[in-house]
Amino acid sequence: MLAFLSKFSVLYFFIIPCCSPQYVNLVDDLKMPAIAKYFSTKGRYEEVNPYLKEDILAVNRSMLQALSAQCQEIHVTAIIRHGTRYPTAKIIQLMQQLHIVVRNASGVESWLREIQTQWTMWYTEDMDGRLVQKGVNDLKHLAVRLSKLFPSLISEEKLRGGFIKFITSSKHRCVNSTLSFKAGLTELWAIKDKEFNHSVNDDLMRFFDKCTKFVQEVDNNPSAVVEINNFTKGPEMKKVQEKIAERLRVPSTLISHDMAEAAFYLCAYEFAIKAVNSPWCQLFDEDDAKVMEYESDLREFWKRGYGYEINSKSSCILFHDVFRRLNKAASDNKSGQQVTEAVTVQIGHADTLLPLLTLLGFFKDSEALTSTNYATQTHRSFRTSHMLPYAANLLLVLYDCGGGDLRLQPLLNEKPVTFPGLTDQKASMPLYQDVREHYGELLRGCDFENECQLFKHPSEM
């Protein structure tokens, strides 16, 4: 049967249904875990944009109009993380081990009895990071909202005319997210007579796998994560583990760091996937959740963020691709012809977005995150709960403001942000030429092949 299915539909067969449709839209605040805002990269997009809890298709176009009243958008590049997914097989194995421990716990609280008598271990290893129905809706809804924000670009006419390009990572959750984004548009405009292609490009969307220096010096290097390892053995994490053991009334030796992490993931995934305030969340108070969030941020900082220069430089290939598209749109517009690629939708991972955000200088604190400065990092900018929920997105919108005046507006998760270092009065929508000059050193260099070589010739140092 599968042989007769097109590439546009076959991948939907790998989305494993988890729950009834009631879980995919609004969530009663009473059902929301108090610690939901600390779920880092496992958080819902709605926690970053709370107004979506009331109306999942709501947009604030007025914020764009205030910045671009005399301007017309001519191009949008959207770099998007995949939607809500299942845990990986490795995490599911830890969850299963924790469940065994908790079933034998002797605590008497009602939430513990609920886990022991009513909650079943429904996660199976074959789920392994696959997109869930909530993730499908994440991308469908995002597509509709972006069409409302940029109606002259993300339109039925542009889609049918081939002016919207779709690029994805090869991972099933990204391909299915791409299909879902397209479905959001085709369902919005009731398009049934045509299908729209996408291309798989891991060079762009999974550059981190192909950067030899990053893989060997950071990703596969145990010494690169010494700060994370030290924190997991430190006093803050030890206290979290002891409190979990105390709540369960089990020996503290049973609650390792891995078990604490599995419990936090269970709380986060139950909420992200099923929109329920799981009894697993009762194992943590807000102070515990802040520690768990910091551990996640510490890992992202050292493995994908500012911890090592190669983390950001691994995204050089995507950085140059973005500016090549912006330059082409600017050139088309200057010559008076229609911009041939009005919209580029690129769907990848948190690991795609974070190195690029780092390369661009976003969310850089004055001090590095370390295993020993947790207490002084309360107000840090580098907070993945705010930056990288499921369906996180970086939008770069190019405007023609007349008289050859091109401006570029960055938005993160549908909210205007400012390019770090550009501080003039129109910094939220600076001149495109100023942006190019600001990143001039990267535009003139930042060569992926050169940066990712493990050993450089002295002349290249």
GROMACS .gro file of C-alpha atoms in nm:
model
  461
    1MET     CA    1   0.000   0.000   0.000
    2LEU     CA    2   0.277   0.245   0.093
    3ALA     CA    3   0.422   0.217  -0.256
    4PHE     CA    4   0.118   0.400  -0.391
    5LEU     CA    5   0.145   0.691  -0.148
    6SER     CA    6   0.317   1.013  -0.246
    7LYS     CA    7   0.608   1.158  -0.055
    8PHE     CA    8   0.373   1.431   0.057
    9SER     CA    9   0.160   1.199   0.269
   10VAL     CA   10   0.351   0.886   0.360
   11LEU     CA   11   0.528   1.034   0.660
   12TYR     CA   12   0.204   1.100   0.840
   13PHE     CA   13   0.187   0.727   0.906
   14PHE     CA   14   0.464   0.771   1.161
   15ILE     CA   15   0.279   1.020   1.379
   16ILE     CA   16   0.161   0.812   1.673
   17PRO     CA   17  -0.171   0.932   1.818
   18CYS     CA   18  -0.151   0.997   2.190
   19CYS     CA   19  -0.464   1.156   2.302
   20SER     CA   20  -0.804   1.295   2.211
   21PRO     CA   21  -0.841   1.625   2.021
   22GLN     CA   22  -0.946   1.810   2.338
   23TYR     CA   23  -0.581   1.828   2.435
   24VAL     CA   24  -0.455   2.016   2.133
   25ASN     CA   25  -0.585   2.367   2.192
   26LEU     CA   26  -0.677   2.557   2.503
   27VAL     CA   27  -0.568   2.458   2.853
   28ASP     CA   28  -0.746   2.564   3.169
   29ASP     CA   29  -0.496   2.753   3.385
   30LEU     CA   30  -0.610   2.541   3.677
   31LYS     CA   31  -0.474   2.236   3.496
   32MET     CA   32  -0.139   2.396   3.421
   33PRO     CA   33   0.157   2.289   3.634
   34ALA     CA   34   0.290   2.576   3.842
   35ILE     CA   35   0.637   2.490   3.713
   36ALA     CA   36   0.545   2.491   3.340
   37LYS     CA   37   0.749   2.805   3.271
   38TYR     CA   38   1.070   2.618   3.360
   39PHE     CA   39   1.046   2.332   3.109
   40SER     CA   40   1.326   2.476   2.889
   41THR     CA   41   1.334   2.306   2.547
   42LYS     CA   42   1.047   2.076   2.649
   43GLY     CA   43   0.811   2.370   2.700
   44ARG     CA   44   0.496   2.458   2.510
   45TYR     CA   45   0.496   2.752   2.269
   46GLU     CA   46   0.192   2.886   2.455
   47GLU     CA   47   0.401   2.946   2.768
   48VAL     CA   48   0.618   3.189   2.568
   49ASN     CA   49   0.310   3.358   2.418
   50PRO     CA   50   0.039   3.323   2.686
   51TYR     CA   51  -0.223   3.509   2.478
   52LEU     CA   52  -0.242   3.199   2.259
   53LYS     CA   53  -0.408   3.013   2.546
   54GLU     CA   54  -0.717   3.226   2.479
   55ASP     CA   55  -0.699   3.217   2.100
   56ILE     CA   56  -0.445   2.990   1.932
   57LEU     CA   57  -0.470   3.190   1.608
   58ALA     CA   58  -0.431   3.534   1.765
   59VAL     CA   59  -0.172   3.772   1.621
   60ASN     CA   60  -0.065   4.123   1.710
   61ARG     CA   61  -0.024   4.279   1.369
   62SER     CA   62  -0.039   4.626   1.523
   63MET     CA   63   0.311   4.578   1.666
   64LEU     CA   64   0.442   4.532   1.312
   65GLN     CA   65   0.239   4.818   1.168
   66ALA     CA   66   0.378   5.055   1.431
   67LEU     CA   67   0.727   4.970   1.313
   68SER     CA   68   0.659   4.950   0.943
   69ALA     CA   69   0.378   5.193   0.871
   70GLN     CA   70   0.545   5.329   0.557
   71CYS     CA   71   0.703   5.000   0.452
   72GLN     CA   72   0.606   4.693   0.253
   73GLU     CA   73   0.743   4.350   0.334
   74ILE     CA   74   0.914   4.187   0.037
   75HIS     CA   75   1.067   3.872   0.189
   76VAL     CA   76   1.044   3.653   0.499
   77THR     CA   77   1.286   3.384   0.605
   78ALA     CA   78   1.142   3.166   0.882
   79ILE     CA   79   1.372   2.923   1.064
   80ILE     CA   80   1.147   2.704   1.276
   81ARG     CA   81   1.195   2.428   1.529
   82HIS     CA   82   0.976   2.118   1.486
   83GLY     CA   83   0.657   2.087   1.689
   84THR     CA   84   0.588   1.897   2.009
   85ARG     CA   85   0.734   1.548   2.004
   86TYR     CA   86   0.759   1.233   2.212
   87PRO     CA   87   1.061   1.171   2.434
   88THR     CA   88   1.355   0.990   2.281
   89ALA     CA   89   1.399   0.617   2.343
   90LYS     CA   90   1.682   0.689   2.589
   91ILE     CA   91   1.462   0.917   2.801
   92ILE     CA   92   1.174   0.670   2.787
   93GLN     CA   93   1.401   0.400   2.928
   94LEU     CA   94   1.481   0.626   3.224
   95MET     CA   95   1.112   0.701   3.271
   96GLN     CA   96   1.038   0.330   3.284
   97GLN     CA   97   1.306   0.276   3.548
   98LEU     CA   98   1.171   0.562   3.758
   99HIS     CA   99   0.818   0.426   3.731
  100ILE     CA  100   0.932   0.101   3.890
  101VAL     CA  101   1.088   0.292   4.179
  102VAL     CA  102   0.776   0.502   4.233
  103ARG     CA  103   0.538   0.205   4.221
  104ASN     CA  104   0.721   0.065   4.523
  105ALA     CA  105   0.737   0.395   4.715
  106SER     CA  106   0.571   0.408   5.058
  107GLY     CA  107   0.449   0.769   5.062
  108VAL     CA  108   0.083   0.830   5.141
  109GLU     CA  109   0.004   1.143   4.941
  110SER     CA  110  -0.293   1.127   4.703
  111TRP     CA  111  -0.085   1.220   4.401
  112LEU     CA  112   0.150   0.928   4.470
  113ARG     CA  113  -0.143   0.691   4.501
  114GLU     CA  114  -0.268   0.825   4.169
  115ILE     CA  115   0.061   0.735   4.002
  116GLN     CA  116   0.065   0.392   4.165
  117THR     CA  117  -0.297   0.295   4.099
  118GLN     CA  118  -0.420   0.499   3.801
  119TRP     CA  119  -0.127   0.618   3.593
  120THR     CA  120   0.012   0.370   3.341
  121MET     CA  121   0.348   0.381   3.165
  122TRP     CA  122   0.215   0.453   2.819
  123TYR     CA  123   0.544   0.572   2.667
  124THR     CA  124   0.709   0.308   2.450
  125GLU     CA  125   1.056   0.318   2.298
  126ASP     CA  126   0.927   0.311   1.940
  127MET     CA  127   0.786   0.662   1.994
  128ASP     CA  128   1.149   0.783   1.994
  129GLY     CA  129   1.114   1.157   1.934
  130ARG     CA  130   0.830   1.135   1.682
  131LEU     CA  131   0.590   1.423   1.628
  132VAL     CA  132   0.265   1.408   1.827
  133GLN     CA  133  -0.074   1.546   1.728
  134LYS     CA  134  -0.007   1.857   1.935
  135GLY     CA  135   0.307   1.904   1.726
  136VAL     CA  136   0.105   1.880   1.406
  137ASN     CA  137  -0.122   2.154   1.536
  138ASP     CA  138   0.174   2.364   1.654
  139LEU     CA  139   0.287   2.403   1.295
  140LYS     CA  140  -0.059   2.429   1.139
  141HIS     CA  141  -0.148   2.710   1.376
  142LEU     CA  142   0.187   2.884   1.325
  143ALA     CA  143   0.132   2.877   0.949
  144VAL     CA  144  -0.208   3.042   0.985
  145ARG     CA  145  -0.075   3.307   1.224
  146LEU     CA  146   0.215   3.393   0.995
  147SER     CA  147  -0.024   3.427   0.702
  148LYS     CA  148  -0.217   3.680   0.913
  149LEU     CA  149   0.100   3.867   1.009
  150PHE     CA  150   0.232   3.882   0.652
  151PRO     CA  151  -0.075   3.851   0.425
  152SER     CA  152   0.096   3.998   0.119
  153LEU     CA  153   0.370   3.734   0.129
  154ILE     CA  154   0.217   3.422   0.281
  155SER     CA  155  -0.083   3.409   0.053
  156GLU     CA  156  -0.263   3.158  -0.164
  157GLU     CA  157  -0.138   3.339  -0.474
  158LYS     CA  158   0.225   3.319  -0.360
  159LEU     CA  159   0.191   2.953  -0.261
  160ARG     CA  160   0.032   2.851  -0.589
  161GLY     CA  161   0.284   3.059  -0.782
  162GLY     CA  162   0.581   2.879  -0.627
  163PHE     CA  163   0.711   3.183  -0.440
  164ILE     CA  164   0.714   3.001  -0.104
  165LYS     CA  165   0.996   2.752  -0.055
  166PHE     CA  166   1.002   2.476   0.207
  167ILE     CA  167   1.323   2.317   0.339
  168THR     CA  168   1.348   2.058   0.617
  169SER     CA  169   1.582   1.841   0.817
  170SER     CA  170   1.558   1.472   0.728
  171LYS     CA  171   1.436   1.377   1.076
  172HIS     CA  172   1.079   1.250   1.074
  173ARG     CA  173   0.961   1.508   1.330
  174CYS     CA  174   1.089   1.787   1.105
  175VAL     CA  175   0.948   1.645   0.781
  176ASN     CA  176   0.613   1.594   0.949
  177SER     CA  177   0.630   1.947   1.089
  178THR     CA  178   0.691   2.073   0.734
  179LEU     CA  179   0.394   1.876   0.607
  180SER     CA  180   0.187   2.019   0.891
  181PHE     CA  181   0.290   2.378   0.813
  182LYS     CA  182   0.190   2.326   0.450
  183ALA     CA  183  -0.136   2.164   0.559
  184GLY     CA  184  -0.214   2.467   0.773
  185LEU     CA  185  -0.199   2.683   0.461
  186THR     CA  186  -0.377   2.448   0.222
  187GLU     CA  187  -0.658   2.391   0.472
  188LEU     CA  188  -0.684   2.766   0.537
  189TRP     CA  189  -0.733   2.833   0.165
  190ALA     CA  190  -0.917   2.504   0.092
  191ILE     CA  191  -0.656   2.402  -0.166
  192LYS     CA  192  -0.728   2.046  -0.276
  193ASP     CA  193  -0.612   2.042  -0.636
  194LYS     CA  194  -0.238   2.081  -0.580
  195GLU     CA  195   0.044   1.957  -0.360
  196PHE     CA  196   0.352   2.160  -0.274
  197ASN     CA  197   0.702   2.020  -0.269
  198HIS     CA  198   0.967   2.051  -0.004
  199SER     CA  199   1.337   1.971  -0.007
  200VAL     CA  200   1.539   1.785   0.257
  201ASN     CA  201   1.868   1.959   0.331
  202ASP     CA  202   2.068   1.838   0.629
  203ASP     CA  203   2.366   2.051   0.527
  204LEU     CA  204   2.157   2.351   0.629
  205MET     CA  205   1.925   2.216   0.896
  206ARG     CA  206   2.159   1.964   1.065
  207PHE     CA  207   2.490   2.140   1.008
  208PHE     CA  208   2.601   2.036   1.356
  209ASP     CA  209   2.628   1.674   1.244
  210LYS     CA  210   2.856   1.769   0.958
  211CYS     CA  211   3.096   2.000   1.139
  212THR     CA  212   3.388   1.772   1.225
  213LYS     CA  213   3.549   2.009   1.473
  214PHE     CA  214   3.221   2.053   1.664
  215VAL     CA  215   3.146   1.681   1.668
  216GLN     CA  216   3.489   1.581   1.796
  217GLU     CA  217   3.575   1.873   2.025
  218VAL     CA  218   3.231   1.932   2.177
  219ASP     CA  219   2.955   1.685   2.094
  220ASN     CA  220   3.156   1.367   2.148
  221ASN     CA  221   3.404   1.510   2.398
  222PRO     CA  222   3.332   1.430   2.766
  223SER     CA  223   3.561   1.708   2.884
  224ALA     CA  224   3.345   1.964   2.700
  225VAL     CA  225   3.060   1.907   2.944
  226VAL     CA  226   3.255   1.925   3.268
  227GLU     CA  227   3.047   2.219   3.391
  228ILE     CA  228   2.724   2.025   3.341
  229ASN     CA  229   2.866   1.717   3.513
  230ASN     CA  230   2.988   1.925   3.805
  231PHE     CA  231   2.647   2.086   3.846
  232THR     CA  232   2.466   1.751   3.845
  233LYS     CA  233   2.691   1.647   4.136
  234GLY     CA  234   2.667   1.981   4.313
  235PRO     CA  235   2.466   2.094   4.617
  236GLU     CA  236   2.169   2.238   4.426
  237MET     CA  237   2.098   1.917   4.235
  238LYS     CA  238   2.169   1.700   4.539
  239LYS     CA  239   1.905   1.892   4.732
  240VAL     CA  240   1.649   1.835   4.453
  241GLN     CA  241   1.720   1.459   4.458
  242GLU     CA  242   1.690   1.445   4.836
  243LYS     CA  243   1.355   1.626   4.830
  244ILE     CA  244   1.220   1.383   4.568
  245ALA     CA  245   1.331   1.086   4.779
  246GLU     CA  246   1.170   1.243   5.084
  247ARG     CA  247   0.839   1.299   4.903
  248LEU     CA  248   0.839   0.938   4.785
  249ARG     CA  249   0.973   0.805   5.116
  250VAL     CA  250   1.237   0.599   4.944
  251PRO     CA  251   1.611   0.578   5.018
  252SER     CA  252   1.792   0.876   4.868
  253THR     CA  253   2.030   0.635   4.695
  254LEU     CA  254   1.743   0.535   4.463
  255ILE     CA  255   1.702   0.886   4.327
  256SER     CA  256   2.001   0.951   4.105
  257HIS     CA  257   2.036   1.258   3.887
  258ASP     CA  258   1.902   1.054   3.595
  259MET     CA  259   1.592   0.963   3.797
  260ALA     CA  260   1.531   1.326   3.892
  261GLU     CA  261   1.566   1.426   3.529
  262ALA     CA  262   1.324   1.152   3.422
  263ALA     CA  263   1.067   1.275   3.673
  264PHE     CA  264   1.097   1.632   3.545
  265TYR     CA  265   1.062   1.509   3.188
  266LEU     CA  266   0.749   1.311   3.281
  267CYS     CA  267   0.590   1.626   3.420
  268ALA     CA  268   0.693   1.829   3.114
  269TYR     CA  269   0.591   1.577   2.849
  270GLU     CA  270   0.256   1.499   3.009
  271PHE     CA  271   0.176   1.868   2.991
  272ALA     CA  272   0.323   1.933   2.646
  273ILE     CA  273   0.160   1.631   2.484
  274LYS     CA  274  -0.164   1.582   2.675
  275ALA     CA  275  -0.220   1.921   2.841
  276VAL     CA  276  -0.258   1.767   3.185
  277ASN     CA  277  -0.114   1.865   3.520
  278SER     CA  278   0.037   1.525   3.587
  279PRO     CA  279   0.083   1.389   3.938
  280TRP     CA  280   0.450   1.355   3.845
  281CYS     CA  281   0.473   1.734   3.876
  282GLN     CA  282   0.414   1.704   4.251
  283LEU     CA  283   0.770   1.576   4.287
  284PHE     CA  284   0.896   1.932   4.229
  285ASP     CA  285   0.839   2.272   4.380
  286GLU     CA  286   0.933   2.596   4.205
  287ASP     CA  287   1.283   2.605   4.354
  288ASP     CA  288   1.346   2.252   4.227
  289ALA     CA  289   1.218   2.344   3.881
  290LYS     CA  290   1.455   2.641   3.862
  291VAL     CA  291   1.747   2.409   3.933
  292MET     CA  292   1.632   2.164   3.664
  293GLU     CA  293   1.591   2.449   3.417
  294TYR     CA  294   1.940   2.579   3.495
  295GLU     CA  295   2.089   2.236   3.432
  296SER     CA  296   1.922   2.230   3.090
  297ASP     CA  297   2.041   2.584   3.015
  298LEU     CA  298   2.392   2.492   3.125
  299ARG     CA  299   2.393   2.200   2.883
  300GLU     CA  300   2.266   2.412   2.595
  301PHE     CA  301   2.514   2.689   2.678
  302TRP     CA  302   2.817   2.460   2.664
  303LYS     CA  303   2.702   2.224   2.387
  304ARG     CA  304   2.522   2.465   2.150
  305GLY     CA  305   2.564   2.819   2.279
  306TYR     CA  306   2.839   3.051   2.395
  307GLY     CA  307   3.046   2.787   2.577
  308TYR     CA  308   3.272   2.718   2.278
  309GLU     CA  309   3.323   2.929   1.967
  310ILE     CA  310   3.276   2.634   1.732
  311ASN     CA  311   2.919   2.591   1.860
  312SER     CA  312   2.810   2.908   1.684
  313LYS     CA  313   3.060   2.885   1.398
  314SER     CA  314   2.911   2.547   1.303
  315SER     CA  315   2.608   2.745   1.181
  316CYS     CA  316   2.812   2.951   0.931
  317ILE     CA  317   2.657   2.762   0.641
  318LEU     CA  318   2.304   2.853   0.754
  319PHE     CA  319   2.408   3.212   0.831
  320HIS     CA  320   2.539   3.261   0.477
  321ASP     CA  321   2.234   3.090   0.328
  322VAL     CA  322   2.005   3.332   0.510
  323PHE     CA  323   2.192   3.638   0.386
  324ARG     CA  324   2.214   3.497   0.034
  325ARG     CA  325   1.834   3.478   0.026
  326LEU     CA  326   1.800   3.828   0.171
  327ASN     CA  327   2.050   3.964  -0.084
  328LYS     CA  328   1.863   3.796  -0.369
  329ALA     CA  329   1.533   3.945  -0.252
  330ALA     CA  330   1.697   4.288  -0.222
  331SER     CA  331   1.847   4.253  -0.571
  332ASP     CA  332   1.516   4.142  -0.726
  333ASN     CA  333   1.339   4.433  -0.562
  334LYS     CA  334   1.602   4.688  -0.669
  335SER     CA  335   1.578   4.576  -1.031
  336GLY     CA  336   1.202   4.629  -1.024
  337GLN     CA  337   1.111   4.264  -1.072
  338GLN     CA  338   0.900   4.044  -0.851
  339VAL     CA  339   1.093   3.882  -0.565
  340THR     CA  340   1.122   3.522  -0.684
  341GLU     CA  341   1.143   3.370  -0.336
  342ALA     CA  342   0.903   3.568  -0.122
  343VAL     CA  343   0.907   3.326   0.169
  344THR     CA  344   1.153   3.062   0.284
  345VAL     CA  345   1.032   2.820   0.551
  346GLN     CA  346   1.315   2.614   0.700
  347ILE     CA  347   1.226   2.357   0.964
  348GLY     CA  348   1.489   2.202   1.188
  349HIS     CA  349   1.573   2.160   1.554
  350ALA     CA  350   1.653   2.353   1.870
  351ASP     CA  351   2.010   2.258   1.779
  352THR     CA  352   1.961   2.442   1.449
  353LEU     CA  353   1.828   2.762   1.599
  354LEU     CA  354   2.050   2.805   1.904
  355PRO     CA  355   2.390   2.812   1.729
  356LEU     CA  356   2.254   3.066   1.480
  357LEU     CA  357   2.105   3.285   1.755
  358THR     CA  358   2.442   3.265   1.930
  359LEU     CA  359   2.632   3.357   1.614
  360LEU     CA  360   2.405   3.662   1.577
  361GLY     CA  361   2.478   3.758   1.939
  362PHE     CA  362   2.135   3.712   2.095
  363PHE     CA  363   2.093   3.634   2.467
  364LYS     CA  364   2.455   3.683   2.564
  365ASP     CA  365   2.510   3.750   2.934
  366SER     CA  366   2.807   3.929   3.087
  367GLU     CA  367   2.912   3.609   3.263
  368ALA     CA  368   2.926   3.254   3.135
  369LEU     CA  369   2.693   2.997   3.291
  370THR     CA  370   2.897   2.766   3.513
  371SER     CA  371   2.842   2.495   3.770
  372THR     CA  372   2.916   2.734   4.056
  373ASN     CA  373   2.728   3.055   3.972
  374TYR     CA  374   2.368   2.932   3.974
  375ALA     CA  375   2.272   3.178   4.249
  376THR     CA  376   2.389   3.481   4.049
  377GLN     CA  377   2.222   3.375   3.722
  378THR     CA  378   1.862   3.435   3.831
  379HIS     CA  379   1.814   3.715   3.577
  380ARG     CA  380   2.018   3.564   3.294
  381SER     CA  381   1.919   3.632   2.934
  382PHE     CA  382   2.023   3.284   2.823
  383ARG     CA  383   1.703   3.101   2.921
  384THR     CA  384   1.591   2.826   2.684
  385SER     CA  385   1.241   2.821   2.835
  386HIS     CA  386   1.193   3.163   2.673
  387MET     CA  387   1.400   3.104   2.361
  388LEU     CA  388   1.339   2.750   2.241
  389PRO     CA  389   0.998   2.598   2.314
  390TYR     CA  390   0.854   2.355   2.064
  391ALA     CA  391   0.785   2.536   1.733
  392ALA     CA  392   1.026   2.818   1.828
  393ASN     CA  393   1.099   3.040   1.531
  394LEU     CA  394   1.331   3.313   1.411
  395LEU     CA  395   1.177   3.537   1.144
  396LEU     CA  396   1.381   3.779   0.935
  397VAL     CA  397   1.153   4.018   0.749
  398LEU     CA  398   1.290   4.239   0.473
  399TYR     CA  399   1.096   4.562   0.404
  400ASP     CA  400   1.103   4.814   0.123
  401CYS     CA  401   1.044   5.154   0.284
  402GLY     CA  402   1.075   5.355  -0.037
  403GLY     CA  403   1.359   5.542  -0.200
  404GLY     CA  404   1.584   5.240  -0.196
  405ASP     CA  405   1.548   5.220   0.184
  406LEU     CA  406   1.550   4.850   0.279
  407ARG     CA  407   1.506   4.751   0.642
  408LEU     CA  408   1.532   4.417   0.821
  409GLN     CA  409   1.318   4.321   1.117
  410PRO     CA  410   1.400   4.018   1.334
  411LEU     CA  411   1.126   3.845   1.531
  412LEU     CA  412   1.172   3.562   1.776
  413ASN     CA  413   0.866   3.353   1.848
  414GLU     CA  414   0.652   3.616   1.671
  415LYS     CA  415   0.779   3.906   1.884
  416PRO     CA  416   1.011   4.183   1.759
  417VAL     CA  417   1.365   4.166   1.895
  418THR     CA  418   1.669   4.386   1.840
  419PHE     CA  419   1.990   4.280   1.671
  420PRO     CA  420   2.251   4.292   1.948
  421GLY     CA  421   2.482   4.588   1.900
  422LEU     CA  422   2.246   4.789   1.680
  423THR     CA  423   2.117   5.057   1.914
  424ASP     CA  424   1.984   5.343   1.701
  425GLN     CA  425   1.627   5.464   1.743
  426LYS     CA  426   1.505   5.227   1.474
  427ALA     CA  427   1.708   4.932   1.601
  428SER     CA  428   1.405   4.700   1.593
  429MET     CA  429   1.395   4.752   1.216
  430PRO     CA  430   1.740   4.877   1.111
  431LEU     CA  431   1.857   4.951   0.762
  432TYR     CA  432   1.949   4.626   0.589
  433GLN     CA  433   2.284   4.777   0.492
  434ASP     CA  434   2.356   4.853   0.858
  435VAL     CA  435   2.282   4.492   0.948
  436ARG     CA  436   2.519   4.375   0.676
  437GLU     CA  437   2.790   4.607   0.803
  438HIS     CA  438   2.729   4.499   1.162
  439TYR     CA  439   2.784   4.134   1.064
  440GLY     CA  440   3.044   4.224   0.802
  441GLU     CA  441   3.324   4.021   0.955
  442LEU     CA  442   3.107   3.709   0.954
  443LEU     CA  443   2.984   3.780   0.601
  444ARG     CA  444   3.342   3.813   0.478
  445GLY     CA  445   3.451   3.500   0.665
  446CYS     CA  446   3.268   3.238   0.869
  447ASP     CA  447   3.347   2.973   0.612
  448PHE     CA  448   3.192   2.645   0.718
  449GLU     CA  449   3.457   2.421   0.563
  450ASN     CA  450   3.738   2.621   0.718
  451GLU     CA  451   3.579   2.662   1.061
  452CYS     CA  452   3.489   2.294   1.086
  453GLN     CA  453   3.827   2.152   0.993
  454LEU     CA  454   3.973   1.970   1.288
  455PHE     CA  455   4.328   2.080   1.208
  456LYS     CA  456   4.390   2.410   1.034
  457HIS     CA  457   4.699   2.501   0.835
  458PRO     CA  458   4.904   2.772   1.015
  459SER     CA  459   4.823   3.017   0.735
  460GLU     CA  460   4.452   2.986   0.821
  461MET     CA  461   4.494   3.044   1.192
   0.00000   0.00000   0.00000
